Short mmCIF file of C-alpha atoms and ligand atoms in Angstrom, two decimals:
data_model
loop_
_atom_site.label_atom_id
_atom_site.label_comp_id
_atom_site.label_asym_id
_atom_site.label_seq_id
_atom_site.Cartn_x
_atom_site.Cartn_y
_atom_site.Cartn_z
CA UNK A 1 -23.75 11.57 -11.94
CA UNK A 2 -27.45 12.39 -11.37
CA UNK A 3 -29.23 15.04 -9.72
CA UNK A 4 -32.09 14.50 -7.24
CA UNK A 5 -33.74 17.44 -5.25
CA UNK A 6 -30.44 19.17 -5.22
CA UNK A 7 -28.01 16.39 -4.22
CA UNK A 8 -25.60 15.24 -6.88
CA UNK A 9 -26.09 11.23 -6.76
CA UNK A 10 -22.85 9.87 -7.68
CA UNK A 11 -21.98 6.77 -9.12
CA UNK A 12 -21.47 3.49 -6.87
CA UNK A 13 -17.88 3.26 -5.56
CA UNK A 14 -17.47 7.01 -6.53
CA UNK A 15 -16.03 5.46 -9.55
CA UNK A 16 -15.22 8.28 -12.06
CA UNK A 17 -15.83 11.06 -9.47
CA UNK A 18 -13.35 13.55 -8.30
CA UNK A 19 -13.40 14.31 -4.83
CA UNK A 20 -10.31 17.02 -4.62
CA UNK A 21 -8.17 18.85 -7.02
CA UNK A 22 -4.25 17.36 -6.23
CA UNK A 23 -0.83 18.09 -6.85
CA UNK A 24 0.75 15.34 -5.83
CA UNK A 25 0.21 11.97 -8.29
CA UNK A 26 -2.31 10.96 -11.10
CA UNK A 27 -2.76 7.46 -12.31
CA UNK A 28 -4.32 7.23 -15.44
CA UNK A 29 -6.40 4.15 -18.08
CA UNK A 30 -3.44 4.17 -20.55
CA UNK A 31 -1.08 3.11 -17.77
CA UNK A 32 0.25 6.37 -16.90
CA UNK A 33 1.40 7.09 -13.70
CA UNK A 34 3.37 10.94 -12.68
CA UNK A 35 4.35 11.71 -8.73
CA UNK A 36 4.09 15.59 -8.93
CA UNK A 37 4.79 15.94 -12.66
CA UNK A 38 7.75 13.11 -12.91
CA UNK A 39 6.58 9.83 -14.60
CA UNK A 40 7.08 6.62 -12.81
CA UNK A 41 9.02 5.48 -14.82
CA UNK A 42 11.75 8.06 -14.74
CA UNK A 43 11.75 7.59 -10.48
CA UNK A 44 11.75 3.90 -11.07
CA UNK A 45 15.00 4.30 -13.04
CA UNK A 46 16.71 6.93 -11.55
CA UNK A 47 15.65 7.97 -7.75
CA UNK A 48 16.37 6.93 -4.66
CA UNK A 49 13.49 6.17 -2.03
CA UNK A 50 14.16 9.21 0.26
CA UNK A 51 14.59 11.13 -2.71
CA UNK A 52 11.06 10.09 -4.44
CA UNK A 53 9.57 10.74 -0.59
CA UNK A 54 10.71 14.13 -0.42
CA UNK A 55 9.40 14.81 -4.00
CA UNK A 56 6.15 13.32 -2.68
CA UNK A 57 6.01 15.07 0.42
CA UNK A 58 7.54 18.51 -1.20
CA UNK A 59 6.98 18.79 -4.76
CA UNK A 60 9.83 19.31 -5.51
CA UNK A 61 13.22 16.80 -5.65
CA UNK A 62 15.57 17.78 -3.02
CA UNK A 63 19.37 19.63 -3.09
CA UNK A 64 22.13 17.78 -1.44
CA UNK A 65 21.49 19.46 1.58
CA UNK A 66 17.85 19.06 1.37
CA UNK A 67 18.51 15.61 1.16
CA UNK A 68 20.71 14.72 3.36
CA UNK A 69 18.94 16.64 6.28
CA UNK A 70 15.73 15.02 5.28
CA UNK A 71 17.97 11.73 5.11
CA UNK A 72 18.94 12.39 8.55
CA UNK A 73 15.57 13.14 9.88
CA UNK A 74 13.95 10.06 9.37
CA UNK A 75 17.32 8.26 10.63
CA UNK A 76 16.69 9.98 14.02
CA UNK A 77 13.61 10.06 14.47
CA UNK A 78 12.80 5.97 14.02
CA UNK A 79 13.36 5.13 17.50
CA UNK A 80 10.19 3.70 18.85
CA UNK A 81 9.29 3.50 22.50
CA UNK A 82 10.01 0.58 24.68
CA UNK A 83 6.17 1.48 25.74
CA UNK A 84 5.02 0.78 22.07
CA UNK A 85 6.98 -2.25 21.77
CA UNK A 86 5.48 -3.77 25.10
CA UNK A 87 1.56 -3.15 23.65
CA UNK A 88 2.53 -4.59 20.71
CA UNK A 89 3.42 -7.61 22.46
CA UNK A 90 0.77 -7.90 24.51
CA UNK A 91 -1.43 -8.28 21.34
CA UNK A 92 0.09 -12.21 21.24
CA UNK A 93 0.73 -14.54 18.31
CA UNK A 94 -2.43 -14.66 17.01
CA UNK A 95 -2.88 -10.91 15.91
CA UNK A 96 -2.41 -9.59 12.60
CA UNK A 97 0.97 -7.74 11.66
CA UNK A 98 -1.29 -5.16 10.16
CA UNK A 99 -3.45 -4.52 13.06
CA UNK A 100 -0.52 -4.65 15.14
CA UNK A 101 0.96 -1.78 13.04
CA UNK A 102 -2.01 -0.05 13.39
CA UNK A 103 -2.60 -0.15 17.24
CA UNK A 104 1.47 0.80 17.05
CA UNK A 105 0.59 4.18 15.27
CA UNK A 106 -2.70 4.36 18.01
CA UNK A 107 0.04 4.43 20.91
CA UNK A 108 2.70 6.31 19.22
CA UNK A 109 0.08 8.93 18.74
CA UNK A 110 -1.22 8.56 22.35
CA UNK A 111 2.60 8.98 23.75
CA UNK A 112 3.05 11.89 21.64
CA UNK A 113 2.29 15.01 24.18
CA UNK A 114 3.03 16.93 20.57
CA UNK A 115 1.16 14.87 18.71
CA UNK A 116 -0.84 17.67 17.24
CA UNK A 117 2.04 20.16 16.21
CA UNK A 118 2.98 20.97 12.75
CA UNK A 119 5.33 19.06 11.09
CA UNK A 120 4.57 16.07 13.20
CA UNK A 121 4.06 13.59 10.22
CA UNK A 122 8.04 12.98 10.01
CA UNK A 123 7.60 11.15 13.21
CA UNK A 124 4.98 8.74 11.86
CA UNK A 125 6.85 8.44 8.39
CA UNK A 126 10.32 7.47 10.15
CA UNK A 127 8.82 4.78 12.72
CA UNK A 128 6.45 3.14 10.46
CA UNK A 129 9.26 0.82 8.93
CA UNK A 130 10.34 -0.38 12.24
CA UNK A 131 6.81 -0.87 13.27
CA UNK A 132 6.60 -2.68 9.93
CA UNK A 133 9.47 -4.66 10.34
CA UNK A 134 8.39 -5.64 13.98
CA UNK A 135 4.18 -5.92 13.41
CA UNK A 136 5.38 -9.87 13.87
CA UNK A 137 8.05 -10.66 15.68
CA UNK A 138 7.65 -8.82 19.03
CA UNK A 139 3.61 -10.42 19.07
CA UNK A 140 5.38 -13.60 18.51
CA UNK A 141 7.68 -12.35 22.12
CA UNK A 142 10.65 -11.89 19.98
CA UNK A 143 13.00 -9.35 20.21
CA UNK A 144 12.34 -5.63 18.14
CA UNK A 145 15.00 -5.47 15.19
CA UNK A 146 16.03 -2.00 15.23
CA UNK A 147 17.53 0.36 12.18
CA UNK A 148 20.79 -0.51 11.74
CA UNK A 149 22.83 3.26 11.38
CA UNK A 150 24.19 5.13 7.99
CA UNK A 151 21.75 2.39 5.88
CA UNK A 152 19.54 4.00 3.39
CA UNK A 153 15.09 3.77 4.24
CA UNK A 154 14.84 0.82 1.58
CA UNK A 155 18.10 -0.97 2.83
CA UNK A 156 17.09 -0.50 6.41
CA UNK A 157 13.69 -1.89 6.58
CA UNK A 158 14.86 -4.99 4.62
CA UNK A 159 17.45 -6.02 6.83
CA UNK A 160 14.68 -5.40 9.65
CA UNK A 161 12.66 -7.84 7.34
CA UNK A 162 14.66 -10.45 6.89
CA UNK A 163 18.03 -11.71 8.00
CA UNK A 164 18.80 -12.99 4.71
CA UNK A 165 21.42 -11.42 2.41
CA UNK A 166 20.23 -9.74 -0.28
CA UNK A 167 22.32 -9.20 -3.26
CA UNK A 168 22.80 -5.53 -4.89
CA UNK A 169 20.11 -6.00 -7.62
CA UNK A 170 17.80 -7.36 -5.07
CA UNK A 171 18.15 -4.20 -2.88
CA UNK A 172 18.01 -1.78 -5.65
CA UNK A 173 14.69 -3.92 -6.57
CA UNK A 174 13.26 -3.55 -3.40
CA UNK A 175 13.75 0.05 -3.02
CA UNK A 176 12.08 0.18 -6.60
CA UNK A 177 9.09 -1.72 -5.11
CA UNK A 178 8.72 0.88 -2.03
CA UNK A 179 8.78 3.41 -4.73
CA UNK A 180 5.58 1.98 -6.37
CA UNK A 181 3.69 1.73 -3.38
CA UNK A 182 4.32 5.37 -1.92
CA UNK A 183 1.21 7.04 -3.68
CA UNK A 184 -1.24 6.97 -5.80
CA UNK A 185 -3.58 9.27 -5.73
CA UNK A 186 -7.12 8.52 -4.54
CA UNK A 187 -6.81 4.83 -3.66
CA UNK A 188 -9.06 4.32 -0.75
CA UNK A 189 -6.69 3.94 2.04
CA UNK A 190 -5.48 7.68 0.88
CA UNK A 191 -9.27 9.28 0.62
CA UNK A 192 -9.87 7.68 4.45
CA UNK A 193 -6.72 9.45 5.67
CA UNK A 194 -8.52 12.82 3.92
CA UNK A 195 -11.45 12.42 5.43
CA UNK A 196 -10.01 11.78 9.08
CA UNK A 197 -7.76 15.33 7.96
CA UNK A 198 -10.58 17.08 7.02
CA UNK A 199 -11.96 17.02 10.74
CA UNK A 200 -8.71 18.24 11.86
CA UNK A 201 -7.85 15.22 13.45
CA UNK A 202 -3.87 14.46 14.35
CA UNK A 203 -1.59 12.50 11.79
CA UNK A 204 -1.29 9.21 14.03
CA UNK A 205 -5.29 9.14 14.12
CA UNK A 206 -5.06 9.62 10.21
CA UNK A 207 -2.06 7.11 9.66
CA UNK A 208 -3.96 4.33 11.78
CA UNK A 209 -7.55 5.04 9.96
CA UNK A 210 -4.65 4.93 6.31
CA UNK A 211 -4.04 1.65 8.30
CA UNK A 212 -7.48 0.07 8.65
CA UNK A 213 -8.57 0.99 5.15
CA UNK A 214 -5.37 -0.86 3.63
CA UNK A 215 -5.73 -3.84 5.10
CA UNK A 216 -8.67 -5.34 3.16
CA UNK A 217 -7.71 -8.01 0.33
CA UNK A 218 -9.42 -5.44 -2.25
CA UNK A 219 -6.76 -3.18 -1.39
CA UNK A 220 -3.38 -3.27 0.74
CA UNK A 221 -4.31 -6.82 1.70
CA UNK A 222 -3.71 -8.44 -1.86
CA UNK A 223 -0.60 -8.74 -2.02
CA UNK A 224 -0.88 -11.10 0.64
CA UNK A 225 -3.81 -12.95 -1.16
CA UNK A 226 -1.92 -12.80 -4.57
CA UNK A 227 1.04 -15.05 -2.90
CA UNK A 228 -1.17 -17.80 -1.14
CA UNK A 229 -2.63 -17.82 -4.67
CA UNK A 230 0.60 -18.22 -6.54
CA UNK A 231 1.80 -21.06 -4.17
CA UNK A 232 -1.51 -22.82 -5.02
CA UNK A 233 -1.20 -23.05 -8.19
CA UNK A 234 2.47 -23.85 -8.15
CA UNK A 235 3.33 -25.22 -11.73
CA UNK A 236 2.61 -23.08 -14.83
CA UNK A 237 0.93 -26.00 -16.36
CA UNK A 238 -2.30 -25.78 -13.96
CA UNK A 239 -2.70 -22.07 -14.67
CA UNK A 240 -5.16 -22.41 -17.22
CA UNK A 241 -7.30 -25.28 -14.70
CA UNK A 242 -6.76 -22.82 -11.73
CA UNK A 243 -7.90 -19.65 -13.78
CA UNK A 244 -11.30 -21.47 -15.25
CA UNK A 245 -12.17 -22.92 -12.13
CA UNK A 246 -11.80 -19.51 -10.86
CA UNK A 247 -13.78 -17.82 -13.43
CA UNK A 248 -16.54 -20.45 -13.57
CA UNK A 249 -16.90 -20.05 -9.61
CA UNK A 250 -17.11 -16.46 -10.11
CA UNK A 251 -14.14 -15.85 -7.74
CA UNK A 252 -11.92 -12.78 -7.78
CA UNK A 253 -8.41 -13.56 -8.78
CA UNK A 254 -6.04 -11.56 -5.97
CA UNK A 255 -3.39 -9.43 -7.62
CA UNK A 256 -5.88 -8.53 -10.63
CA UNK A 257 -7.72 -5.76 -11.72
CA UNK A 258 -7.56 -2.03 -11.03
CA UNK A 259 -10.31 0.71 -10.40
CA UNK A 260 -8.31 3.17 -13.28
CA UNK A 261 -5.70 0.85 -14.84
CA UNK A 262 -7.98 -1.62 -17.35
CA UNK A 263 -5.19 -2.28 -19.82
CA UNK A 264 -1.84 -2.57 -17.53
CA UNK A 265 -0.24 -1.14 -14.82
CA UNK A 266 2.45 0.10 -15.27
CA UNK A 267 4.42 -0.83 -12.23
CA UNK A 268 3.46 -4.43 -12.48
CA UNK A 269 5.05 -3.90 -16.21
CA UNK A 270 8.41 -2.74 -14.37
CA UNK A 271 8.04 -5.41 -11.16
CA UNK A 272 7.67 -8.37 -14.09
CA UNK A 273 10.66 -7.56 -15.59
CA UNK A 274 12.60 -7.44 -12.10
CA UNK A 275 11.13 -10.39 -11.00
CA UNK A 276 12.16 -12.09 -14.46
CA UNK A 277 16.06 -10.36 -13.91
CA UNK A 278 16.02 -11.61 -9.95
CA UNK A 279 15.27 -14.91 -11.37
CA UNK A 280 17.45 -14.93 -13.98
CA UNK A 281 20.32 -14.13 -11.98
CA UNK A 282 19.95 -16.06 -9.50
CA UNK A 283 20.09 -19.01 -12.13
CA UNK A 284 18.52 -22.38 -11.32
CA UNK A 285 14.80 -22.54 -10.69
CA UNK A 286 12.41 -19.88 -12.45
CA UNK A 287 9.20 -21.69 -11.31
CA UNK A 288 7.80 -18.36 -9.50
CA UNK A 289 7.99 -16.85 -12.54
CA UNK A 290 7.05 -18.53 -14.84
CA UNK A 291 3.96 -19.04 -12.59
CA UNK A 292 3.16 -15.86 -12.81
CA UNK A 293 3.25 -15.31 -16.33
CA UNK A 294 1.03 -18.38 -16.80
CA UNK A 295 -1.70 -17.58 -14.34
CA UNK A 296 -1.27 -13.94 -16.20
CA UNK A 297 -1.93 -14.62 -19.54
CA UNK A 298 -4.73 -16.67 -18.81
CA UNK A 299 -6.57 -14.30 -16.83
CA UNK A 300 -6.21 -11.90 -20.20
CA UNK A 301 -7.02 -14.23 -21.93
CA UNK A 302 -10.71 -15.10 -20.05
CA UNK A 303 -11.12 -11.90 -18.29
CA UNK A 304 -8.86 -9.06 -20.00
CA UNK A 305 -8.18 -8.08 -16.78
CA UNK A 306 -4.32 -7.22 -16.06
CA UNK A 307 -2.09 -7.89 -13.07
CA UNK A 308 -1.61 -5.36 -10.94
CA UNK A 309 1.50 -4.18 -8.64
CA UNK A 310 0.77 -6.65 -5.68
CA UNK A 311 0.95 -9.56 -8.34
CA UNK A 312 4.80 -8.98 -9.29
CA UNK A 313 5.28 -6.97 -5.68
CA UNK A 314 4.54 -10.41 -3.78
CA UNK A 315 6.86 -12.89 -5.63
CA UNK A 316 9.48 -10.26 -5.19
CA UNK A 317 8.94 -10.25 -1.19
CA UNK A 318 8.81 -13.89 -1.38
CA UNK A 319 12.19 -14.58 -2.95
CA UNK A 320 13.79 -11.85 -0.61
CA UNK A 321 12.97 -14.42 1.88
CA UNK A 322 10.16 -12.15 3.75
CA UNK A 323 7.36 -13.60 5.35
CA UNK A 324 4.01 -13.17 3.74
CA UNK A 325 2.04 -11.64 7.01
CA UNK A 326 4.62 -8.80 6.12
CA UNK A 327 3.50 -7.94 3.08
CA UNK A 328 0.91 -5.10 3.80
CA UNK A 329 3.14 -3.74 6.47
CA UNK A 330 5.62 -3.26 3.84
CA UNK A 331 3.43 -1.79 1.42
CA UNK A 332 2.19 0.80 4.63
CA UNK A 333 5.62 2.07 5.57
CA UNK A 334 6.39 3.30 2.13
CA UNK A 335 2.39 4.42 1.55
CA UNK A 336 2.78 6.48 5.05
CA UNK A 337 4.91 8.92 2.63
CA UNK A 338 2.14 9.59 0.28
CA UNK A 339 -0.79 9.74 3.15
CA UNK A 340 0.98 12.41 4.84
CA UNK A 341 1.49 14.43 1.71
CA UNK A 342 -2.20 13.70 1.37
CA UNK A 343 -2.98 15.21 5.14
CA UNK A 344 -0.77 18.13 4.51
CA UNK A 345 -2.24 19.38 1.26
CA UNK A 346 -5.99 18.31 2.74
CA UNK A 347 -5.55 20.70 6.22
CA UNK A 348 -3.91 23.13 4.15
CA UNK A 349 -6.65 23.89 1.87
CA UNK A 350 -9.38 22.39 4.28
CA UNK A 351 -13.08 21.75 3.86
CA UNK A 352 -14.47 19.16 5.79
CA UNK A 353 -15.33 15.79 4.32
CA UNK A 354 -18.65 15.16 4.61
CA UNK A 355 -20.84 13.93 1.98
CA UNK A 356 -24.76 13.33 1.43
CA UNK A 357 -26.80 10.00 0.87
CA UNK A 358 -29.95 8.81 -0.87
CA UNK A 359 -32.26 7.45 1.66
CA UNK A 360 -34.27 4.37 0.73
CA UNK A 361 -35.54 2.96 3.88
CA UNK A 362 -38.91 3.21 5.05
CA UNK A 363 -40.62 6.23 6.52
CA UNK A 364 -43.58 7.57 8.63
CA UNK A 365 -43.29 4.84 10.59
CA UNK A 366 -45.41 4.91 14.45
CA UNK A 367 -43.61 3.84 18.00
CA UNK A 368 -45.08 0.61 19.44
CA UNK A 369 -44.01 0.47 22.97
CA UNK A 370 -42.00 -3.06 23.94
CA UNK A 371 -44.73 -4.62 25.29
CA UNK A 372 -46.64 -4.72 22.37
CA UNK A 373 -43.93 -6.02 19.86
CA UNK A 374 -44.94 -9.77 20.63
CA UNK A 375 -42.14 -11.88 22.37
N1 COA B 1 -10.71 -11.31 -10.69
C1 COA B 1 -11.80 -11.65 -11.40
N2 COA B 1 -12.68 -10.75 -11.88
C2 COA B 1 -12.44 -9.45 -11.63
C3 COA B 1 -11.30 -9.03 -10.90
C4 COA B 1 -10.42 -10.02 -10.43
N3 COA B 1 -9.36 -9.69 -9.71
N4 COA B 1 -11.32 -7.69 -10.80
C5 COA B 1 -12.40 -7.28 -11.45
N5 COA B 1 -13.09 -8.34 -11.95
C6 COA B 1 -14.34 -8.30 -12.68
C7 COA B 1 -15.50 -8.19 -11.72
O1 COA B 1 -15.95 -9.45 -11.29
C8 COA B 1 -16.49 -7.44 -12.55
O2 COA B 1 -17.09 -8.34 -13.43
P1 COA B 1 -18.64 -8.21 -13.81
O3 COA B 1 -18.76 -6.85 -14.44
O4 COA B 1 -18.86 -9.36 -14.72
O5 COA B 1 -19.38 -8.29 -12.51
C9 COA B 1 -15.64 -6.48 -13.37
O6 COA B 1 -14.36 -7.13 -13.48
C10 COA B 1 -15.47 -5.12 -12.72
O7 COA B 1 -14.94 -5.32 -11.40
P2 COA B 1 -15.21 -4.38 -10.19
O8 COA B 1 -14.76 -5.09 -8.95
O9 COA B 1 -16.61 -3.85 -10.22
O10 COA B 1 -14.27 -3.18 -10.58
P3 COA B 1 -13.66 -2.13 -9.63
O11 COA B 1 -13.10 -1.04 -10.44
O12 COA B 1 -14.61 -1.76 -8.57
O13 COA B 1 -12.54 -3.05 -8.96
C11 COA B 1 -10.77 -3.89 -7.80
C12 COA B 1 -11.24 -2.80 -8.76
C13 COA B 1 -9.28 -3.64 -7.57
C14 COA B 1 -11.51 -3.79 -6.47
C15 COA B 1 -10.98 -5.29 -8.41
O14 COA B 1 -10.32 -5.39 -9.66
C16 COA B 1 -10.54 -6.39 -7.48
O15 COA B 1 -11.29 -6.77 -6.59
N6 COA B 1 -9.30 -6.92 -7.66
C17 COA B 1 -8.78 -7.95 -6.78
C18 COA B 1 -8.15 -7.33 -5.54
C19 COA B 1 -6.88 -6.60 -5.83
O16 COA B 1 -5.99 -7.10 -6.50
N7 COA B 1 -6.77 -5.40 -5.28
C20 COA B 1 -5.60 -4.56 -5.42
C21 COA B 1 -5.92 -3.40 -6.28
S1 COA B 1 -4.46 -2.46 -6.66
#
C-alpha cells in the first residue's frame, strides 16, 4: 500500500488488504481453511449442515437443544409466500435462476412489515433453499416444490432439486458440498453484503446485493462455467488440446484459480476424492472424472494454477442429476449462512463502509453552453 496526501492507496482488487478484523472463517495460501477456530476439514468429516450453520452464525457448535430448536427454526420458517411465488413467475422462462432468487429475496424483504427487526436473518436463511430450489421451475410456470417435513437442510433442498434418488453417500456428499460453500471470509459476494450492513440497511436488501455480487462467472457463477467447460471437453484425451488452446488464446479456464489459495484448495482436495468415491460406486462409466483430473493436471502443468471448489462442486451437482442453471442458487442458499453471520458481526461493531479513490480524470475544465458544442 502507498500513501498519497494522506489517503492510503491500496493495491488493485484490494488484494492483500484487510478491510475488518473477523471471527468467523480465515482461508489461508497453504490451503488452510478454519470456520471460527474448527478446520474444514474436521466439519467436512464430522458435522452436520445445521450444525456447521449454527457454528457459523454463533461461534460456537450447538447443545442438543440448541440444535434441535435451531433445527426447527429454519423448518418453520421456509414457507414462502404465494405472493413471492407469483413474481417469480412473472419473470418468464427466459430469466436467470439467480436473478430470480434475487428479486425473490427483493419481495420477501418488501412483504416483510418486520423486515428490519433483530433476528430477522433466520427468515432469509430458511427460505433461500426453497427459493433456490424453485429460481427455475415456477419461471418456467411449473409448480413450487416445497420442503418436504422432518428432512434435514441438505436432504431437503436436494429433493427440491431434483426428483432423482440419491443414494446415502450421495446425500452425505452433498451436505459436505453445502458445507464448503457456507463462508469464507472476504470473498466478494460477503464484503458487498458488509458494505450494504454498514449503512444499516435490512438483511433482505443485504442478501439480494450477497445475490448480485455472486452471480458473476469470477465468482458464484463458475461453477456453472466450470460444467459447460467439462462437457466440452468430454474425453480426457483432448484435455491437453483444450487446455493449450485455452492458454494460447489467453482465456480463463472456469473452476481455476483463487485470490488466496495458489497451491490448492482444500475443499476441491476433499470434493475430488468424493467425486472419485461417487464414481466409483456407482461402477460403470468414470468419464466425468477422469475428465476432470485430465483438464486438472494440465492446467498445473501450463499454468500452476489449481482447481478450485466449483471445479469438483459442479460434476458433483451434475451426477446428482441437477440442472446446471441451479448451480449458483445452490451455492447461495448455503452462502446465505455465512452472509448473515457477516451482517451480524458488521452492525454489531459498525462503521460505515465507505472508502476513498485516486482521481485521474481531468480538471479545471470551463462550461460551454449546448449550443456551442457543435452538432
Ligand atoms: N485460467 C487461466 N489463467 C488464470 C486463471 C484461470 N482460471 N486464474 C488466474 N489466471 C492467471 C491470470 O490470467 C493472471 O495471469 P497473468 O499474471 O499472466 O496476467 C494470473 O493468473 C493472476 O490472475 P488474476 O485473475 O489477476 O488473479 P486474482 O487473484 O485476481 O484472481 C480469480 C482470482 C478467482 C478471479 C481468477 O483465478 C479467476 O478468474 N478464476 C476463474 C473464475 C473462477 O473459477 N472463480 C471462482 C473463484 S473461487
Amino acid at each position: 500500500m502507498t500513501e498519497q496526501g494522506g489517503t492510503i492507496k491500496a493495491p488493485r482488487g484490494l488484494a492483500g488488504v484487510s478491510v475488518s478484523d473477523t471471527r468467523i472463517s480465515k482461508s489461508s495460501p497453504d490451503g488452510g481453511l478454519v470456520y471460527r477456530g474448527y478446520p474444514i476439514g474436521e466439519l467436512a468429516a464430522k458435522a452436520t449442515f445445521e450444525e456447521t450453520a449454527y457454528l457459523v452464525l454463533n461461534g460456537k457448535l450447538p447443545t442438543r437443544a440448541e440444535f434441535r430448536d435451531f433445527a426447527a427454526s429454519l423448518a418453520a420458517l421456509s414457507k414462502v409466500d404465494a405472493g413471492v411465488f407469483d413474481i417469480m413467475r412473472s419473470l418468464g422462462p427466459g430469466a436467470h435462476p439467480i436473478d430470480v432468487m434475487r428479486t425473490g429475496v427483493s419481495a420477501l424483504g418488501s412483504l416483510d412489515p418486520e423486515r428490519s427487526r433483530p433476528g430477522r436473518e433466520r427468515s432469509i436463511e430458511s427460505k433461500m433453499a426453497v427459493l433456490a430450489a424453485n429460481s427455475r421451475r415456477v419461471p418456467a410456470g411449473e409448480q413450487p416444490r416445497l420442503p418436504a417435513d422432518g428432512e434435514g437442510f441438505a436432504d431437503t433442498l436436494l429433493s427440491m432439486l431434483t426428483q432423482r434418488e440419491a443414494t446415502q453417500f450421495e446425500r452425505w456428499v452433498f451436505e459436505r458440498v453445502l458445507i464448503f460453500y457456507m463462508e469464507h471470509d472476504m470473498n466478494a459476494s460477503t464484503f458487498t453484503v458488509r458494505v450494504v450492513a454498514s449503512t444499516l440497511a435490512d438483511p433482505y436488501a443485504a442478501a439480494s446485493a450477497g445475490l448480485a455480487s455472486l452471480k458473476g462467472p469470477l465468482h458464484g457463477g463458475a461453477n456453472e462455467a466450470a460444467m459447460d467447460m467439462l462437457l466440452q471437453v468430454r474425453d480426457p484425451g483432448d484435455a491437453k488440446k483444450f487446455v493449450d488452446s485455452a492458454v494460447r488464446e489467453g482465456k480463463k479456464l472456469m473452476g481455476f484459480g483463487h485470490r488466496v489459495y495458489k497451491r490448492f484448495d482444500p475443499r476441491a482436495r476433499l470434493c475430488k476424492q468424493y467425486l472419485r468415491e461417487m464414481v466409483q460406486r456407482r461402477g460403470g462409466d468414470d468419464g466425468i472424472y477422469r475428465v476432470c483430473d485430465a483438464v486438472e493436471m494440465e492446467m498445473w502443468e501450463r499454468k500452476r494454477i489449481p482447481p478450485n471448489l466449483d471445479y469438483y462442486a459442479a460434476p458433483i451437482f451434475y451426477l446428482l442429476g441437477i440442472e446446471i442453471p441451479l448451480y449458483t442458487p445452490i451455492f447461495a442458499a448455503s452462502r446465505v449462512f455465512g452472509w448473515m453471520a457477516h451482517y451480524n458481526e458488521q452492525t454489531e461493531e459498525n462503521k460505515l463502509i465507505r472508502p476513498d479513490s485516486t482521481y485521474v480524470g481531468p480538471t479545471g475544465l470551463t462550461y460551454k453552453p449546448i449550443d456551442e458544442r457543435g452538432p
